[in-house]
mmCIF file of C-alpha atoms in Angstrom:
data_model
loop_
_atom_site.group_PDB
_atom_site.id
_atom_site.type_symbol
_atom_site.label_atom_id
_atom_site.label_comp_id
_atom_site.label_asym_id
_atom_site.label_seq_id
_atom_site.Cartn_x
_atom_site.Cartn_y
_atom_site.Cartn_z
ATOM 1 C CA MET A 826 0.095 0.042 0.015
ATOM 2 C CA ILE A 827 1.373 3.313 -1.019
ATOM 3 C CA GLU A 828 1.545 5.687 2.059
ATOM 4 C CA ARG A 829 -0.314 9.088 1.904
ATOM 5 C CA ASP A 830 2.858 11.153 1.913
ATOM 6 C CA ILE A 831 4.464 9.342 -0.908
ATOM 7 C CA ARG A 832 1.194 9.579 -2.860
ATOM 8 C CA ASN A 833 1.064 13.380 -2.292
ATOM 9 C CA LYS A 834 4.775 13.617 -3.148
ATOM 10 C CA ILE A 835 4.042 11.868 -6.545
ATOM 11 C CA LEU A 836 0.894 14.025 -7.365
ATOM 12 C CA ASN A 837 2.649 17.247 -6.527
ATOM 13 C CA ARG A 838 5.017 16.684 -9.402
ATOM 14 C CA TYR A 839 2.076 17.426 -11.951
ATOM 15 C CA SER A 840 0.213 20.547 -12.319
ATOM 16 C CA ASP A 841 -1.888 19.744 -15.247
ATOM 17 C CA LYS A 842 -5.408 18.660 -14.106
ATOM 18 C CA GLU A 843 -5.774 15.749 -16.535
ATOM 19 C CA GLU A 844 -2.360 14.478 -15.663
ATOM 20 C CA LYS A 845 -3.112 14.680 -11.991
ATOM 21 C CA ILE A 846 -6.351 12.614 -12.548
ATOM 22 C CA PHE A 847 -4.342 10.128 -14.437
ATOM 23 C CA VAL A 848 -1.684 9.777 -11.817
ATOM 24 C CA SER A 849 -4.240 9.486 -9.046
ATOM 25 C CA ASN A 850 -6.004 6.600 -10.865
ATOM 26 C CA LEU A 851 -2.693 5.000 -11.578
ATOM 27 C CA ILE A 852 -1.744 5.045 -7.877
ATOM 28 C CA GLY A 853 -5.125 3.489 -7.124
ATOM 29 C CA LEU A 854 -4.431 0.703 -9.629
ATOM 30 C CA ILE A 855 -0.993 0.090 -8.031
ATOM 31 C CA ASN A 856 -2.456 -0.141 -4.576
ATOM 32 C CA LYS A 857 -4.917 -2.650 -5.913
ATOM 33 C CA PHE A 858 -2.052 -4.575 -7.312
ATOM 34 C CA LEU A 859 0.009 -4.506 -4.185
ATOM 35 C CA ILE A 860 -2.989 -5.533 -1.798
ATOM 36 C CA ASN A 861 -4.176 -8.329 -4.034
ATOM 37 C CA ASP A 862 -1.058 -9.579 -5.794
ATOM 38 C CA TYR A 863 -2.817 -10.453 -8.985
ATOM 39 C CA VAL A 864 -2.460 -9.129 -12.475
ATOM 40 C CA VAL A 865 -3.897 -5.616 -13.109
ATOM 41 C CA HIS A 866 -3.520 -3.572 -16.237
ATOM 42 C CA THR A 867 -4.010 0.007 -17.301
ATOM 43 C CA LYS A 868 -6.206 1.143 -20.215
ATOM 44 C CA PHE A 869 -4.584 1.950 -23.479
ATOM 45 C CA LEU A 870 -2.113 4.702 -22.765
ATOM 46 C CA ASN A 871 -1.021 7.512 -25.193
ATOM 47 C CA LEU A 872 2.684 8.416 -25.407
ATOM 48 C CA ASN A 873 2.480 10.938 -22.628
ATOM 49 C CA GLU A 874 0.589 8.798 -20.327
ATOM 50 C CA LYS A 875 3.120 5.787 -20.991
ATOM 51 C CA SER A 876 6.050 8.072 -19.985
ATOM 52 C CA ILE A 877 4.315 9.178 -16.823
ATOM 53 C CA ALA A 878 3.254 5.760 -15.756
ATOM 54 C CA ILE A 879 6.690 4.292 -16.511
ATOM 55 C CA SER A 880 8.347 7.104 -14.298
ATOM 56 C CA ILE A 881 6.002 6.300 -11.289
ATOM 57 C CA LEU A 882 6.235 2.597 -11.548
ATOM 58 C CA ASN A 883 9.996 2.711 -11.590
ATOM 59 C CA TYR A 884 9.989 5.212 -8.658
ATOM 60 C CA LEU A 885 7.813 2.808 -6.647
ATOM 61 C CA ASN A 886 9.883 -0.322 -7.834
ATOM 62 C CA VAL A 887 6.769 -2.072 -9.121
ATOM 63 C CA ASN A 888 7.113 -5.036 -11.331
ATOM 64 C CA TYR A 889 5.415 -4.301 -14.883
ATOM 65 C CA LYS A 890 5.487 -5.250 -18.549
ATOM 66 C CA ILE A 891 4.564 -3.171 -21.461
ATOM 67 C CA TYR A 892 2.353 -4.547 -24.358
ATOM 68 C CA GLU A 893 2.594 -2.803 -27.614
ATOM 69 C CA ASN A 894 1.540 -4.276 -30.836
ATOM 70 C CA ASN A 895 4.740 -3.708 -32.688
ATOM 71 C CA GLU A 896 7.444 -1.093 -33.433
ATOM 72 C CA TYR A 897 4.769 1.145 -34.943
ATOM 73 C CA SER A 898 2.590 1.181 -31.936
ATOM 74 C CA GLU A 899 1.707 4.543 -30.314
ATOM 75 C CA LYS A 900 -0.652 3.146 -27.646
ATOM 76 C CA VAL A 901 0.290 0.550 -24.994
ATOM 77 C CA VAL A 902 -1.073 -1.335 -22.080
ATOM 78 C CA ILE A 903 0.969 -1.720 -18.970
ATOM 79 C CA PHE A 904 0.426 -4.786 -16.834
ATOM 80 C CA LEU A 905 1.460 -5.043 -13.358
ATOM 81 C CA ILE A 906 2.725 -8.574 -12.937
ATOM 82 C CA PRO A 907 3.077 -10.638 -9.714
ATOM 83 C CA GLU A 908 6.433 -12.232 -9.339
ATOM 84 C CA TYR A 909 5.123 -15.804 -9.755
ATOM 85 C CA LEU A 910 3.811 -14.687 -13.246
ATOM 86 C CA LYS A 911 6.774 -12.646 -14.519
ATOM 87 C CA ASN A 912 7.903 -15.176 -17.081
ATOM 88 C CA GLU A 913 4.299 -16.078 -18.422
ATOM 89 C CA GLU A 914 2.752 -14.800 -21.668
ATOM 90 C CA ILE A 915 -0.433 -13.152 -20.442
ATOM 91 C CA TYR A 916 -1.286 -10.552 -23.047
ATOM 92 C CA SER A 917 -3.670 -12.531 -25.098
ATOM 93 C CA ASN A 918 -5.800 -13.146 -22.055
ATOM 94 C CA TYR A 919 -6.752 -9.536 -21.925
ATOM 95 C CA ILE A 920 -6.265 -8.178 -25.529
ATOM 96 C CA THR A 921 -7.562 -9.135 -28.931
ATOM 97 C CA CYS A 922 -7.205 -7.770 -32.512
ATOM 98 C CA LEU A 923 -10.538 -7.042 -34.136
ATOM 99 C CA LYS A 924 -10.129 -7.163 -38.062
ATOM 100 C CA VAL A 925 -12.777 -5.160 -39.774
ATOM 101 C CA ILE A 926 -13.509 -6.213 -43.323
ATOM 102 C CA PRO A 927 -15.634 -3.665 -45.382
ATOM 103 C CA SER A 928 -17.997 -4.841 -48.154
ATOM 104 C CA VAL A 929 -16.411 -2.100 -50.336
ATOM 105 C CA LYS A 930 -12.750 -1.870 -50.853
ATOM 106 C CA ASN A 931 -10.554 1.316 -50.683
ATOM 107 C CA LYS A 932 -13.297 3.539 -49.715
ATOM 108 C CA LEU A 933 -12.692 3.883 -45.960
ATOM 109 C CA LEU A 934 -10.105 6.127 -44.189
ATOM 110 C CA HIS A 935 -8.619 5.953 -40.681
ATOM 111 C CA LYS A 936 -10.877 8.813 -39.895
ATOM 112 C CA ASP A 937 -13.980 6.915 -40.940
ATOM 113 C CA TYR A 938 -13.010 3.920 -38.507
ATOM 114 C CA MET A 939 -12.412 6.474 -35.658
ATOM 115 C CA GLY A 940 -15.963 8.028 -36.322
ATOM 116 C CA ALA A 941 -17.540 4.591 -36.116
ATOM 117 C CA ILE A 942 -15.925 3.848 -32.966
ATOM 118 C CA TYR A 943 -16.773 7.086 -31.242
ATOM 119 C CA SER A 944 -20.413 6.656 -32.520
ATOM 120 C CA LEU A 945 -20.502 3.431 -30.390
ATOM 121 C CA GLY A 946 -19.567 5.398 -27.252
ATOM 122 C CA ILE A 947 -16.072 3.849 -27.065
ATOM 123 C CA THR A 948 -13.444 6.129 -25.673
ATOM 124 C CA ASP A 949 -9.851 6.472 -26.560
ATOM 125 C CA GLU A 950 -8.655 4.622 -23.481
ATOM 126 C CA ASN A 951 -10.476 1.531 -24.486
ATOM 127 C CA ILE A 952 -9.028 1.058 -27.900
ATOM 128 C CA GLY A 953 -5.348 0.707 -29.180
ATOM 129 C CA ASP A 954 -3.807 1.427 -32.341
ATOM 130 C CA ILE A 955 -5.771 1.174 -35.719
ATOM 131 C CA PHE A 956 -3.889 -0.028 -38.714
ATOM 132 C CA LEU A 957 -5.076 -0.130 -42.223
ATOM 133 C CA LYS A 958 -3.893 -3.074 -44.514
ATOM 134 C CA ASP A 959 -5.339 -4.306 -47.841
ATOM 135 C CA SER A 960 -8.639 -2.285 -47.487
ATOM 136 C CA ASN A 961 -9.136 -3.850 -43.994
ATOM 137 C CA ALA A 962 -8.766 -2.154 -40.557
ATOM 138 C CA TYR A 963 -7.213 -3.705 -37.407
ATOM 139 C CA PHE A 964 -8.234 -2.488 -34.025
ATOM 140 C CA PHE A 965 -6.746 -3.556 -30.756
ATOM 141 C CA ILE A 966 -9.301 -3.847 -28.020
ATOM 142 C CA PHE A 967 -9.699 -5.478 -24.672
ATOM 143 C CA ASN A 968 -11.360 -8.958 -24.510
ATOM 144 C CA GLU A 969 -14.094 -7.591 -22.177
ATOM 145 C CA ASN A 970 -15.446 -5.388 -25.129
ATOM 146 C CA LEU A 971 -15.505 -8.139 -27.672
ATOM 147 C CA ASP A 972 -19.157 -8.807 -27.541
ATOM 148 C CA TYR A 973 -19.991 -5.053 -27.588
ATOM 149 C CA PHE A 974 -18.117 -4.746 -30.800
ATOM 150 C CA LYS A 975 -19.485 -7.999 -32.189
ATOM 151 C CA TYR A 976 -23.066 -6.918 -31.753
ATOM 152 C CA ASN A 977 -22.777 -3.275 -32.382
ATOM 153 C CA LEU A 978 -20.278 -2.609 -35.181
ATOM 154 C CA SER A 979 -21.873 -3.582 -38.481
ATOM 155 C CA PHE A 980 -21.394 -0.386 -40.424
ATOM 156 C CA VAL A 981 -18.534 2.132 -40.866
ATOM 157 C CA GLY A 982 -20.237 5.160 -42.328
ATOM 158 C CA LYS A 983 -22.640 3.638 -44.890
ATOM 159 C CA ILE A 984 -20.555 0.652 -45.718
ATOM 160 C CA SER A 985 -21.346 -2.708 -44.145
ATOM 161 C CA VAL A 986 -18.510 -4.515 -42.438
ATOM 162 C CA LYS A 987 -17.736 -8.081 -41.289
ATOM 163 C CA LEU A 988 -15.706 -8.757 -38.160
ATOM 164 C CA GLU A 989 -12.958 -11.309 -37.478
ATOM 165 C CA PHE A 990 -11.282 -11.670 -33.989
ATOM 166 C CA ILE A 991 -7.463 -12.489 -34.248
ATOM 167 C CA ASP A 992 -5.165 -13.698 -31.587
ATOM 168 C CA ILE A 993 -2.411 -10.997 -30.900
ATOM 169 C CA ASN A 994 0.198 -13.607 -31.282
ATOM 170 C CA LYS A 995 -0.525 -14.321 -35.012
ATOM 171 C CA ASP A 996 1.890 -13.380 -37.705
ATOM 172 C CA GLU A 997 -0.771 -11.458 -39.494
ATOM 173 C CA ILE A 998 -0.525 -8.891 -36.490
ATOM 174 C CA LYS A 999 3.151 -8.533 -36.723
ATOM 175 C CA ASP A 1000 3.148 -7.449 -40.341
ATOM 176 C CA LEU A 1001 0.878 -4.413 -39.619
ATOM 177 C CA LYS A 1002 2.533 -0.945 -40.083
ATOM 178 C CA ILE A 1003 1.788 2.677 -40.316
ATOM 179 C CA ASN A 1004 1.599 4.156 -43.883
ATOM 180 C CA TYR A 1005 3.488 7.531 -44.366
ATOM 181 C CA ASN A 1006 5.422 9.374 -46.954
ATOM 182 C CA SER A 1007 9.008 10.038 -46.094
ATOM 183 C CA ILE A 1008 10.131 13.598 -47.048
ATOM 184 C CA ASN A 1009 13.146 15.878 -46.513
ATOM 185 C CA ILE A 1010 12.529 19.567 -45.670
ATOM 186 C CA ASN A 1011 14.880 22.468 -45.258
ATOM 187 C CA VAL A 1012 14.287 24.575 -42.019
ATOM 188 C CA LEU A 1013 16.122 27.251 -40.173
ATOM 189 C CA SER A 1014 15.905 25.389 -36.895
ATOM 190 C CA LEU A 1015 14.095 22.470 -35.037
ATOM 191 C CA ARG A 1016 11.415 24.872 -33.716
ATOM 192 C CA VAL A 1017 8.124 23.043 -34.137
ATOM 193 C CA ASP A 1018 6.376 26.187 -35.628
ATOM 194 C CA ILE A 1019 9.029 26.373 -38.351
ATOM 195 C CA ILE A 1020 8.685 22.689 -39.104
ATOM 196 C CA LEU A 1021 4.862 22.869 -39.280
ATOM 197 C CA ALA A 1022 4.778 25.963 -41.460
ATOM 198 C CA GLU A 1023 6.942 24.292 -44.003
ATOM 199 C CA ILE A 1024 5.212 20.969 -43.987
ATOM 200 C CA TYR A 1025 1.728 22.297 -44.247
ATOM 201 C CA ASN A 1026 2.524 25.281 -46.344
ATOM 202 C CA LEU A 1027 1.124 27.605 -43.670
ATOM 203 C CA SER A 1028 2.317 30.991 -42.563
ATOM 204 C CA ARG A 1029 4.260 31.371 -39.300
ATOM 205 C CA ASN A 1030 1.362 33.394 -38.004
ATOM 206 C CA GLU A 1031 -1.205 30.787 -38.980
ATOM 207 C CA VAL A 1032 0.781 28.071 -37.217
ATOM 208 C CA LYS A 1033 1.176 30.477 -34.073
ATOM 209 C CA ASN A 1034 -2.646 30.774 -33.922
ATOM 210 C CA LYS A 1035 -3.342 27.221 -34.134
ATOM 211 C CA ILE A 1036 -0.716 26.321 -31.412
ATOM 212 C CA GLU A 1037 -2.151 29.012 -29.197
ATOM 213 C CA ASN A 1038 -5.684 27.568 -29.622
ATOM 214 C CA GLY A 1039 -4.497 24.063 -28.473
ATOM 215 C CA ASP A 1040 -4.124 22.359 -31.765
ATOM 216 C CA LEU A 1041 -0.602 21.020 -31.137
ATOM 217 C CA PHE A 1042 0.175 17.769 -29.471
ATOM 218 C CA ILE A 1043 3.760 16.422 -29.217
ATOM 219 C CA ASN A 1044 3.916 12.753 -28.038
ATOM 220 C CA SER A 1045 0.303 13.004 -27.087
ATOM 221 C CA LYS A 1046 1.012 15.979 -24.717
ATOM 222 C CA GLN A 1047 -0.723 19.326 -25.592
ATOM 223 C CA VAL A 1048 1.782 22.021 -26.207
ATOM 224 C CA TYR A 1049 1.145 25.783 -26.411
ATOM 225 C CA PHE A 1050 4.861 27.075 -26.882
ATOM 226 C CA ILE A 1051 5.385 27.931 -30.453
ATOM 227 C CA ALA A 1052 9.225 27.826 -29.972
ATOM 228 C CA GLU A 1053 9.257 24.316 -28.666
ATOM 229 C CA ASN A 1054 12.258 22.313 -30.310
ATOM 230 C CA VAL A 1055 11.473 18.820 -31.514
ATOM 231 C CA LYS A 1056 13.773 15.770 -31.478
ATOM 232 C CA GLU A 1057 14.138 12.671 -33.439
ATOM 233 C CA ASN A 1058 11.159 10.219 -33.188
ATOM 234 C CA ASP A 1059 8.932 12.793 -31.808
ATOM 235 C CA ILE A 1060 5.269 12.238 -33.037
ATOM 236 C CA ILE A 1061 3.504 15.570 -33.774
ATOM 237 C CA SER A 1062 -0.236 15.846 -34.262
ATOM 238 C CA PHE A 1063 -1.650 19.050 -35.664
ATOM 239 C CA LYS A 1064 -5.343 19.283 -35.455
ATOM 240 C CA ARG A 1065 -7.071 19.585 -38.944
ATOM 241 C CA CYS A 1066 -3.658 19.178 -40.656
ATOM 242 C CA GLY A 1067 -2.324 15.886 -39.953
ATOM 243 C CA LYS A 1068 0.384 13.940 -38.061
ATOM 244 C CA ILE A 1069 4.181 13.442 -38.556
ATOM 245 C CA LYS A 1070 6.992 11.714 -37.004
ATOM 246 C CA VAL A 1071 10.351 13.578 -36.867
ATOM 247 C CA GLY A 1072 13.144 11.577 -38.399
ATOM 248 C CA ASN A 1073 16.861 12.374 -38.409
ATOM 249 C CA ILE A 1074 18.866 15.280 -39.507
ATOM 250 C CA ILE A 1075 20.300 14.587 -43.077
ATOM 251 C CA GLY A 1076 22.863 17.417 -42.989
ATOM 252 C CA ASN A 1077 22.939 21.114 -43.924
ATOM 253 C CA THR A 1078 22.288 23.149 -47.005
ATOM 254 C CA ARG A 1079 24.924 25.667 -48.279
ATOM 255 C CA SER A 1080 22.992 28.332 -46.841
ATOM 256 C CA GLY A 1081 23.027 26.656 -43.359
ATOM 257 C CA LYS A 1082 19.607 25.379 -43.239
ATOM 258 C CA ILE A 1083 18.937 21.991 -41.647
ATOM 259 C CA ILE A 1084 17.865 19.109 -43.915
ATOM 260 C CA LEU A 1085 15.422 17.153 -41.815
ATOM 261 C CA ASN A 1086 13.698 13.876 -42.683
ATOM 262 C CA VAL A 1087 10.054 13.790 -41.703
ATOM 263 C CA LYS A 1088 7.588 11.014 -42.001
ATOM 264 C CA LYS A 1089 4.220 12.341 -42.921
ATOM 265 C CA TYR A 1090 1.260 9.977 -42.029
ATOM 266 C CA ILE A 1091 -1.058 9.164 -44.888
#
């Protein structure tokens, strides 16, 4: 059981209201684990939540494992594992891949599937990454929600769909990946506003206004600072524009600009 003074010390590290709520719930989950000594797990965590959770679990010296679908995963589930189960494969007892097969090929986009999910009342924390492959979609969901999807997801938009449930250990899952275009851009610095203006062909003032309106997320954390510097592998979401992953610095132009590789999600 985590003592109150330690709990308060952890909570005081965070000023953001949503982060405080997340940390409070995580501490409650940890206490449940410590008292009962059986497997418990988080919901699907975004990149910011994952970073916070790992920091706290390491600080408290709690044994855990992280489930992520593959190297392209942005959402994970953290399992708190008793010592007697630390070498067991347990993920498939809790998580399944839902394959959605539309009746019409090459018509549905990622946003269409997200819209269908939200229309069912499913929240972000209850669904993992969504991958598109060969006109089909692959969702990662908790086993406890299987029946709900089975009996309620029959259309995406106006297109009827069939469902298949796939064990997450199958090879078909390992082949899933994010589709993106790899491009090189020339920028004066690694400031996020400069990069976004170049990629989306916006003025610096347009980018500034959108950032100040709360449209920017770096590694799932909302950012309002227009001069934030990005680093390799940062994932940047810019509302109503798109999402990118920062690649490596290729070099410099003769004029001194940075040649930066960027992966622009399709």
